[in-house]
Coordinates of C-alpha atoms and ligand atoms in Angstrom, one line a residue:
M29 CA 0.0 0.0 0.0
E30 CA 2.7 2.4 1.1
E31 CA 4.6 1.5 -2.1
S32 CA 1.7 2.5 -4.3
R33 CA 1.3 5.8 -2.3
A34 CA 5.0 6.5 -2.7
A35 CA 4.8 5.7 -6.4
A36 CA 1.9 8.0 -6.8
V37 CA 3.7 10.9 -5.1
Q38 CA 6.8 10.2 -7.1
E39 CA 4.8 10.3 -10.4
L40 CA 3.3 13.6 -9.3
R41 CA 6.7 15.0 -8.6
A42 CA 8.0 13.9 -12.0
R43 CA 5.0 15.4 -13.8
F44 CA 5.3 18.6 -12.0
A45 CA 9.0 18.8 -12.6
A46 CA 8.4 18.2 -16.3
G47 CA 6.1 21.2 -16.3
Q48 CA 3.0 19.3 -17.2
T49 CA 0.7 21.3 -14.8
R50 CA 2.0 24.7 -15.6
P51 CA 0.4 25.8 -18.9
A52 CA -2.7 27.8 -18.6
E53 CA -4.4 25.5 -21.2
W54 CA -3.7 22.4 -18.9
R55 CA -5.2 24.2 -15.9
A56 CA -8.3 25.4 -17.8
K57 CA -8.8 21.9 -19.2
Q58 CA -8.8 20.4 -15.7
L59 CA -11.1 23.1 -14.4
R60 CA -13.5 22.3 -17.3
G61 CA -13.2 18.7 -16.4
V62 CA -14.3 19.3 -12.8
L63 CA -17.1 21.5 -14.0
R64 CA -18.3 18.8 -16.4
M65 CA -18.1 16.2 -13.7
A66 CA -20.2 18.3 -11.3
T67 CA -22.7 18.8 -14.1
E68 CA -23.0 15.4 -15.6
M69 CA -22.9 13.5 -12.2
E70 CA -25.4 15.6 -10.3
A71 CA -27.7 12.7 -9.5
E72 CA -24.9 10.4 -8.4
I73 CA -23.4 13.1 -6.2
C74 CA -26.8 13.8 -4.6
D75 CA -27.2 10.1 -3.9
A76 CA -23.8 9.9 -2.3
L77 CA -24.4 12.9 -0.1
H78 CA -27.7 11.5 0.9
A79 CA -26.1 8.1 1.7
D80 CA -23.4 9.8 3.8
V81 CA -25.4 12.2 5.9
G82 CA -29.0 12.2 4.7
K83 CA -28.4 15.5 3.0
P84 CA -31.5 16.9 1.4
K85 CA -31.3 17.3 -2.4
T86 CA -31.7 21.1 -2.2
E87 CA -28.8 21.4 0.2
A88 CA -26.7 19.1 -1.9
H89 CA -27.3 21.3 -4.9
V90 CA -27.1 24.7 -3.3
H91 CA -24.4 24.1 -0.7
E92 CA -22.1 21.7 -2.6
I93 CA -22.7 21.1 -6.3
S94 CA -23.5 24.7 -7.3
L95 CA -20.7 26.1 -5.2
V96 CA -18.2 23.7 -6.9
K97 CA -19.5 24.7 -10.3
S98 CA -19.4 28.4 -9.4
S99 CA -15.8 28.0 -8.1
C100 CA -14.8 26.4 -11.5
L101 CA -16.5 29.1 -13.5
F102 CA -14.9 31.9 -11.4
A103 CA -11.4 30.3 -11.7
L104 CA -11.9 29.8 -15.5
K105 CA -13.0 33.4 -15.9
N106 CA -10.1 34.8 -13.9
L107 CA -7.3 32.4 -14.6
K108 CA -5.3 34.5 -17.0
K109 CA -5.6 37.6 -14.8
W110 CA -4.5 35.6 -11.7
M111 CA -1.5 34.1 -13.5
K112 CA -0.4 37.5 -14.9
P113 CA 2.7 38.9 -13.1
K114 CA 1.8 42.0 -11.1
K115 CA 3.9 45.0 -11.8
V116 CA 5.1 46.9 -8.7
H117 CA 6.9 50.2 -8.3
A118 CA 10.7 50.3 -8.8
R119 CA 13.0 52.2 -6.5
L120 CA 15.7 54.8 -7.1
M121 CA 18.3 52.4 -5.5
T122 CA 18.0 50.1 -8.5
F123 CA 17.2 52.7 -11.2
P124 CA 16.6 51.8 -14.0
S125 CA 14.7 48.6 -13.3
T126 CA 11.3 47.0 -13.4
A127 CA 9.8 45.0 -10.6
R128 CA 7.0 42.5 -10.5
I129 CA 5.5 39.6 -8.5
T130 CA 5.3 36.4 -10.5
K131 CA 2.9 33.7 -9.3
E132 CA 4.4 30.3 -9.5
P133 CA 2.9 26.9 -8.5
L134 CA 4.2 25.4 -5.2
G135 CA 4.6 21.9 -6.5
V136 CA 2.9 18.8 -5.2
V137 CA 0.2 19.5 -2.7
L138 CA -2.0 17.5 -0.4
V139 CA -5.7 18.3 0.3
I140 CA -7.3 16.5 3.3
S141 CA -11.0 17.1 3.5
A142 CA -13.8 16.6 6.0
W143 CA -17.1 14.7 5.9
N144 CA -19.7 17.4 6.5
Y145 CA -19.5 19.0 3.0
P146 CA -17.5 16.1 1.5
L147 CA -17.8 17.3 -2.1
L148 CA -17.3 21.0 -1.7
L149 CA -14.5 20.7 0.9
S150 CA -12.7 18.3 -1.4
L151 CA -13.1 20.0 -4.7
D152 CA -13.0 23.7 -3.7
P153 CA -9.3 23.6 -2.6
V154 CA -8.5 21.2 -5.5
I155 CA -9.9 23.8 -8.0
G156 CA -7.6 26.5 -6.6
A157 CA -4.6 24.1 -6.5
I158 CA -5.2 23.2 -10.2
A159 CA -5.7 26.8 -11.2
A160 CA -2.4 27.7 -9.5
G161 CA -0.7 24.9 -11.6
N162 CA 0.0 22.3 -8.9
A163 CA 0.0 18.5 -8.9
V164 CA -2.5 17.4 -6.3
V165 CA -3.4 14.5 -4.0
L166 CA -6.9 14.7 -2.6
K167 CA -7.7 12.6 0.5
P168 CA -11.4 12.8 1.1
S169 CA -13.0 11.9 4.4
E170 CA -13.6 8.3 5.3
V171 CA -16.5 9.4 7.4
A172 CA -18.4 10.2 4.2
P173 CA -17.5 6.9 2.4
A174 CA -20.0 7.2 -0.5
T175 CA -18.7 10.6 -1.6
S176 CA -15.1 9.6 -1.0
S177 CA -15.4 6.5 -3.3
L178 CA -17.5 8.5 -5.9
L179 CA -14.7 11.1 -6.0
A180 CA -12.1 8.4 -6.4
E181 CA -14.0 6.9 -9.2
L182 CA -15.1 10.0 -11.0
L183 CA -12.1 12.4 -10.8
P184 CA -9.8 10.3 -12.9
R185 CA -12.4 10.1 -15.6
Y186 CA -12.7 13.9 -15.9
V187 CA -9.2 15.2 -15.1
D188 CA -5.5 14.4 -15.9
S189 CA -5.1 11.5 -13.4
A190 CA -1.3 11.5 -13.8
C191 CA -1.3 14.9 -12.1
I192 CA -4.4 14.9 -9.9
K193 CA -4.9 11.8 -7.7
V194 CA -7.4 10.7 -5.1
V195 CA -6.1 8.6 -2.2
E196 CA -8.9 7.2 0.0
G197 CA -8.5 6.1 3.6
G198 CA -8.8 7.0 7.2
V199 CA -6.4 7.8 10.0
S200 CA -3.6 5.3 9.1
E201 CA -3.7 6.3 5.4
T202 CA -3.7 10.0 6.2
T203 CA -0.9 9.5 8.7
A204 CA 1.2 7.7 6.0
L205 CA 0.5 10.5 3.5
L206 CA 1.6 13.0 6.0
E207 CA 5.0 11.3 6.2
H208 CA 5.7 12.4 2.6
K209 CA 7.2 15.8 1.7
W210 CA 4.5 18.1 0.3
D211 CA 4.8 21.7 -0.9
K212 CA 1.5 22.6 0.8
I213 CA -1.0 20.8 3.0
F214 CA -4.5 22.1 3.0
Y215 CA -6.5 20.5 5.8
T216 CA -10.1 20.9 6.7
G217 CA -11.4 19.4 10.0
N218 CA -11.2 19.6 13.7
S219 CA -8.4 21.4 15.6
K220 CA -7.1 18.3 17.3
V221 CA -6.1 16.7 14.0
G222 CA -5.1 20.2 12.7
R223 CA -2.4 20.1 15.3
I224 CA -1.3 16.6 14.1
V225 CA -1.2 18.0 10.5
M226 CA 0.8 21.0 11.5
A227 CA 3.3 18.9 13.5
A228 CA 3.8 16.6 10.5
A229 CA 4.3 19.6 8.2
V230 CA 7.0 21.0 10.5
K231 CA 9.3 18.1 9.6
H232 CA 9.6 19.3 6.0
L233 CA 8.9 23.0 6.7
T234 CA 5.7 22.6 4.6
P235 CA 3.3 25.5 4.7
V236 CA -0.2 24.7 5.8
V237 CA -3.7 26.0 5.5
L238 CA -5.8 24.8 8.4
E239 CA -9.6 25.2 8.0
L240 CA -10.8 24.4 11.5
G241 CA -13.9 25.0 13.5
G242 CA -15.0 26.5 16.8
K243 CA -18.0 28.0 18.4
C244 CA -19.7 30.6 16.2
P245 CA -21.7 33.1 18.2
V246 CA -24.8 34.9 17.2
I247 CA -25.6 38.1 19.0
V248 CA -29.2 39.2 18.7
D249 CA -30.2 42.7 19.7
S250 CA -33.8 43.7 20.2
N251 CA -33.6 46.3 17.4
V252 CA -34.2 43.7 14.6
N253 CA -36.8 42.4 12.2
L254 CA -37.6 39.4 14.4
H255 CA -39.2 37.1 11.8
V256 CA -36.3 37.6 9.3
T257 CA -33.8 37.1 12.1
A258 CA -35.4 33.8 13.2
K259 CA -35.5 32.5 9.6
R260 CA -31.9 33.4 8.9
I261 CA -30.6 31.9 12.2
A262 CA -32.6 28.7 11.5
A263 CA -31.4 28.5 7.9
G264 CA -27.8 28.9 9.0
K265 CA -28.2 26.3 11.7
W266 CA -30.6 23.5 10.8
G267 CA -30.7 24.3 7.1
C268 CA -27.0 23.7 6.9
N269 CA -26.6 19.9 7.4
N270 CA -28.7 20.1 10.6
G271 CA -26.1 22.1 12.4
Q272 CA -23.1 20.0 11.2
A273 CA -21.4 22.9 9.6
C274 CA -18.3 24.8 10.6
I275 CA -20.0 28.2 10.4
A276 CA -23.3 27.1 11.8
P277 CA -24.5 29.3 14.7
D278 CA -23.2 27.5 17.8
F279 CA -24.9 29.6 20.4
I280 CA -27.0 32.8 20.7
I281 CA -26.5 35.7 23.0
T282 CA -29.4 38.0 23.6
T283 CA -30.8 40.1 26.4
E284 CA -32.9 38.5 29.1
S285 CA -35.8 40.6 28.2
F286 CA -35.7 39.8 24.5
A287 CA -35.0 36.0 24.8
P288 CA -38.7 35.0 25.1
K289 CA -39.6 36.9 21.9
L290 CA -36.7 35.4 20.0
L291 CA -37.5 31.9 21.2
E292 CA -41.2 32.2 20.1
A293 CA -40.1 33.4 16.7
L294 CA -37.6 30.5 16.3
K295 CA -40.3 28.0 17.4
K296 CA -42.7 29.4 14.8
V297 CA -40.1 29.3 12.0
L298 CA -38.9 25.8 12.9
E299 CA -42.5 24.4 12.9
K300 CA -43.0 26.0 9.5
F301 CA -39.7 24.7 8.1
Y302 CA -39.9 21.1 9.5
G303 CA -43.5 20.5 10.6
K304 CA -44.8 19.3 14.0
D305 CA -42.5 16.2 14.0
P306 CA -39.1 17.2 12.6
L307 CA -37.8 13.7 12.9
L308 CA -40.1 12.9 9.9
S309 CA -38.9 15.8 7.8
A310 CA -36.9 14.9 4.7
D311 CA -35.4 18.4 4.8
L312 CA -33.2 17.7 7.8
S313 CA -29.9 15.9 7.5
R314 CA -29.2 13.0 9.9
V315 CA -26.3 12.8 12.3
V316 CA -23.3 11.4 10.4
T317 CA -22.4 8.3 12.5
P318 CA -23.5 6.6 15.7
N319 CA -20.4 8.0 17.4
H320 CA -21.3 11.5 16.5
F321 CA -24.9 10.8 17.5
N322 CA -23.9 9.6 20.9
R323 CA -21.6 12.6 21.5
L324 CA -24.5 14.9 20.8
L325 CA -26.8 12.8 23.1
D326 CA -24.2 13.0 25.9
M327 CA -24.1 16.8 25.4
M328 CA -27.9 17.3 25.5
D329 CA -28.5 14.8 28.3
D330 CA -25.7 16.3 30.5
E331 CA -27.4 17.1 33.8
M332 CA -26.0 20.7 33.7
V333 CA -28.3 21.4 30.6
S334 CA -30.9 18.7 30.3
D335 CA -33.5 20.7 32.2
K336 CA -32.8 23.8 30.0
I337 CA -34.5 22.4 26.9
V338 CA -37.2 24.9 25.8
F339 CA -37.9 23.4 22.3
G340 CA -37.3 20.0 20.6
G341 CA -35.3 17.3 22.2
Q342 CA -36.7 14.4 20.1
R343 CA -34.2 11.8 18.8
D344 CA -34.4 8.6 16.8
E345 CA -31.5 6.3 17.3
Q346 CA -32.3 4.0 14.4
K347 CA -32.3 6.9 11.9
L348 CA -29.6 8.8 13.7
K349 CA -31.8 11.9 13.7
I350 CA -32.0 14.6 16.3
A351 CA -34.7 17.3 16.1
P352 CA -33.8 21.0 16.2
T353 CA -33.3 21.6 20.0
I354 CA -33.1 24.9 21.8
F355 CA -31.8 25.4 25.3
L356 CA -32.2 28.6 27.4
D357 CA -29.6 29.8 29.9
V358 CA -27.2 26.9 29.9
P359 CA -24.2 27.3 32.3
L360 CA -21.1 28.6 30.6
D361 CA -19.0 25.8 32.2
S362 CA -21.2 23.1 30.6
A363 CA -19.8 20.9 27.8
M364 CA -22.3 22.5 25.5
M365 CA -20.7 25.9 26.0
K366 CA -17.1 24.7 26.1
E367 CA -17.0 22.4 23.0
E368 CA -18.1 23.1 19.5
I369 CA -21.6 21.6 19.2
F370 CA -21.6 20.7 15.5
G371 CA -25.2 19.4 15.5
P372 CA -28.8 20.5 15.9
L373 CA -28.5 21.8 19.5
L374 CA -28.7 25.6 20.0
P375 CA -28.2 27.2 23.4
I376 CA -29.4 30.7 24.1
I377 CA -27.3 32.7 26.6
T378 CA -28.8 35.8 28.1
V379 CA -27.1 39.0 29.3
D380 CA -28.4 42.1 30.9
K381 CA -27.2 44.5 28.2
I382 CA -26.3 43.4 24.7
H383 CA -22.8 45.0 24.9
E384 CA -21.9 42.4 27.5
S385 CA -21.9 39.8 24.8
F386 CA -18.6 41.2 23.3
G387 CA -16.7 40.5 26.5
L388 CA -18.1 37.0 26.7
I389 CA -17.1 36.2 23.1
N390 CA -13.7 37.6 23.5
S391 CA -13.1 35.5 26.6
M392 CA -13.6 32.4 24.4
T393 CA -11.3 31.1 21.6
K394 CA -11.6 33.1 18.4
P395 CA -14.5 31.8 16.2
L396 CA -14.5 30.9 12.5
A397 CA -17.5 33.2 12.1
A398 CA -19.4 35.7 14.3
Y399 CA -22.9 37.0 13.6
L400 CA -24.7 40.1 14.8
F401 CA -28.4 41.0 14.2
T402 CA -29.2 44.6 14.9
R403 CA -30.2 47.8 13.2
D404 CA -28.1 49.8 15.6
S405 CA -25.2 51.1 13.5
K406 CA -23.1 52.0 16.6
L407 CA -23.4 48.4 17.8
Q408 CA -22.5 47.2 14.3
K409 CA -19.3 49.3 14.3
Q410 CA -18.4 48.1 17.8
F411 CA -18.9 44.5 16.8
E412 CA -16.7 44.8 13.8
S413 CA -13.9 46.5 15.7
T414 CA -14.1 44.5 19.0
I415 CA -14.7 40.9 18.0
S416 CA -11.9 38.9 16.4
A417 CA -13.2 36.1 14.1
G418 CA -12.3 34.4 10.9
G419 CA -15.2 36.3 9.2
M420 CA -18.3 38.2 10.3
L421 CA -21.7 38.7 9.0
L422 CA -24.3 41.3 10.0
N423 CA -28.0 40.4 9.9
D424 CA -27.6 37.0 8.4
T425 CA -25.7 33.7 9.0
S426 CA -23.4 31.5 6.9
V427 CA -24.0 33.1 3.5
H428 CA -20.8 35.2 3.6
L429 CA -19.0 32.1 2.3
T430 CA -20.8 32.3 -1.1
N431 CA -18.9 35.5 -1.9
P432 CA -15.7 34.6 -3.7
H433 CA -14.3 38.1 -3.2
L434 CA -14.1 37.4 0.5
P435 CA -11.4 35.2 2.1
F436 CA -12.8 32.3 4.0
G437 CA -10.7 31.0 6.9
G438 CA -10.2 31.2 10.6
V439 CA -8.0 33.1 13.1
G440 CA -6.3 31.7 16.1
E441 CA -7.7 28.3 17.0
S442 CA -10.3 28.4 14.2
G443 CA -7.6 28.1 11.6
T444 CA -4.8 29.6 9.7
G445 CA -4.8 30.8 6.1
S446 CA -7.8 31.3 3.9
Y447 CA -9.3 30.4 0.6
H448 CA -12.2 31.0 -1.9
G449 CA -11.9 32.7 -5.2
R450 CA -8.5 34.3 -5.8
F451 CA -7.5 33.5 -2.2
T452 CA -7.4 29.8 -3.1
F453 CA -5.2 30.5 -6.1
D454 CA -2.9 32.5 -3.8
A455 CA -2.9 29.8 -1.1
F456 CA -1.4 27.4 -3.6
S457 CA 1.0 29.9 -5.3
H458 CA 4.2 31.5 -4.4
G459 CA 4.5 35.2 -5.1
K460 CA 8.0 35.4 -6.5
A461 CA 9.7 38.7 -6.3
V462 CA 11.4 39.6 -9.6
L463 CA 13.6 42.6 -10.1
H464 CA 14.8 43.2 -13.6
R465 CA 17.7 45.4 -14.4
G466 CA 19.7 46.2 -17.5
F467 CA 23.4 47.0 -17.3
G468 CA 23.1 50.8 -17.1
G469 CA 22.5 52.9 -14.0
E470 CA 25.8 52.2 -12.4
A471 CA 26.3 54.1 -9.1
K472 CA 29.9 54.3 -7.9
A473 CA 28.7 55.1 -4.4
R474 CA 27.5 51.5 -4.1
Y475 CA 30.9 49.9 -4.4
P476 CA 34.1 49.8 -2.3
P477 CA 36.4 51.4 -1.5
Y478 CA 33.8 53.0 0.8
S479 CA 34.1 56.6 1.9
S480 CA 32.1 59.0 3.9
A481 CA 31.1 60.9 0.7
K482 CA 29.8 57.6 -0.8
L483 CA 28.0 56.8 2.4
K484 CA 26.3 60.2 2.4
I485 CA 25.1 59.6 -1.2
M486 CA 23.8 56.1 -0.4
K487 CA 21.9 57.4 2.7
G488 CA 20.5 60.2 0.6
V489 CA 19.3 57.7 -2.0
L490 CA 17.8 55.4 0.5
V491 CA 16.2 57.7 3.1
G492 CA 17.1 61.3 2.3
K493 CA 14.8 64.0 1.1
L494 CA 16.8 64.5 -2.2
G495 CA 16.4 60.8 -2.9
A496 CA 12.7 61.0 -2.3
M497 CA 12.5 64.1 -4.6
I498 CA 14.3 62.3 -7.4
Q499 CA 12.1 59.3 -6.9
A500 CA 9.0 61.5 -7.2
I501 CA 10.4 63.1 -10.4
L502 CA 11.0 59.6 -11.8
G503 CA 7.4 58.6 -10.9
F504 CA 8.2 56.4 -7.9
P505 CA 5.9 56.7 -4.9
R506 CA 7.4 58.5 -2.0
G507 CA 8.0 56.7 1.2
K508 CA 7.5 53.3 -0.2
Ligands
NAD615 P1 -13.2 14.2 9.6 O1 -13.5 13.2 10.7 O2 -13.7 14.0 8.2 O3 -11.7 14.5 9.6 C1 -11.0 15.4 8.7 C2 -9.9 14.7 8.0 O4 -8.9 14.4 9.0 C3 -10.3 13.4 7.4 O5 -9.8 13.3 6.0 C4 -9.6 12.3 8.2 O6 -9.3 11.2 7.5 C5 -8.4 13.0 8.8 N1 -8.0 12.5 10.1 C6 -8.8 12.2 11.1 N2 -8.1 11.8 12.2 C7 -6.8 11.9 11.8 C8 -5.5 11.6 12.4 N3 -5.4 11.2 13.6 N4 -4.4 11.9 11.7 C9 -4.4 12.3 10.4 N5 -5.6 12.6 9.8 C10 -6.7 12.4 10.4 O7 -13.8 15.6 10.0 P2 -14.0 16.3 11.4 O8 -12.6 16.7 12.0 O9 -14.9 15.6 12.3 O10 -14.7 17.7 10.9 C11 -15.4 18.5 11.7 C12 -14.6 19.6 12.2 O11 -14.1 20.3 11.0 C13 -15.4 20.6 12.9 O12 -14.5 21.2 14.0 C14 -15.7 21.7 11.9 O13 -15.9 23.0 12.5 C15 -14.4 21.7 11.1 N6 -14.7 22.1 9.7 C16 -14.1 23.3 9.3 C17 -14.4 23.7 8.1 C18 -13.8 25.0 7.5 O14 -13.9 25.3 6.4 N7 -13.1 25.8 8.4 C19 -15.3 23.0 7.2 C20 -15.8 21.9 7.7 C21 -15.5 21.4 9.0

């Protein structure tokens, strides 16, 4: 097994070294291949996502297939622009010269993806890695076996399988892959394994992108459109894989006086979305495995919180389904408030004044996403300047990730590095500094034998007013 893995990596190295992945035409062809796969295989993909996590067809299309297609189209549209060297200002010190940043592929990269959006989280980084001209190994999650084996079967049919490979497997296969030298590792998953990935990368000084999770807070002020707020919270929580999403609202903070109104609005919306018996709804994903199901049951049946349920609580062990469940005023030292929930449980924490929520959030590890619902512009500004989070969204949840012009990634324990749109291309590229001179423009002052007069000239050129003036005359920006 290890031999075939090693042979695969070796082949990728050889293909990359031969320059096979570099031409724009090769990159565009592969991107069109991924696009074609996502288009022609929609039904098979939907079936696999349903088999893995009971994902409703609409969510499979909207949150996975369409986003993959849109990433391909965006990369295809912008590929030439992204690949073009970026001219930057020259400096007097090197006059005459031109300067540019040339994007070059990193080499052979490893993408390790997670089970909850097993298509999107696999292909979105791969799309950027291809666009940037790399050879790629994709290791999908074994916790979503149907999608993993579908990707292993389909990708080689649609892309250049000598340069883009899928290696399936779980912990031991991933551990073995991590032993190899990569030019970048892009990992999506929990922070415990993120640490393992980072430790493995250190051995070869391999740069990493870690797309991790955390507890995403939602602050709800009283100055809101209540019905819209409730719908958008519910859509971001239960409408995203039944809460099994990295940017799903993890807990709500609102004021004690507003909590009853918000709770009533959420109940109404949930009944409308999923009916009187949500366990029967086909629009709610199931929990992915019995282990994950039991972890969530332990969390909701914990005696610190079990009497705090104000809505839901139903579960079906056979179908691995848990209904949307809301808790009010759970203790901050309960497991529910200490661990990432990653499921359909939603605690509401109350504070006296809404501003107190900032301190509470900042006392926790930095989240992947933070949400605020309010019409109060002062509170909005304070939120933006006070809360550190991978990303933030005002008056909605989760949908910020659909904008390819925004980087998507964490900060602190919610991750390092970012991707989406051009940011994925950049994550898999090296921005090479290129300074280009001719043989003119010789300055004697630069060369030994040194003298105080030469030193004066050099200082003037580098930091003096005269140097700055000459730079300005020559069209160089001052002070840069
Ligand atoms: P997972 O169980 O699918 O694991 C992720 C990957 O890690 C898999 O490919 C798996 O094979 C590999 N892995 C597991 N154990 C390993 C080990 N010991 N050594 C090496 N590799 C190992 O997914 P998960 O971790 O349960 O995913 C859920 C977590 O991921 C949550 O914390 C969630 O917030 C986070 N997440 C983040 C994003 C994001 O974009 N930031 C997206 C989805 C999920």
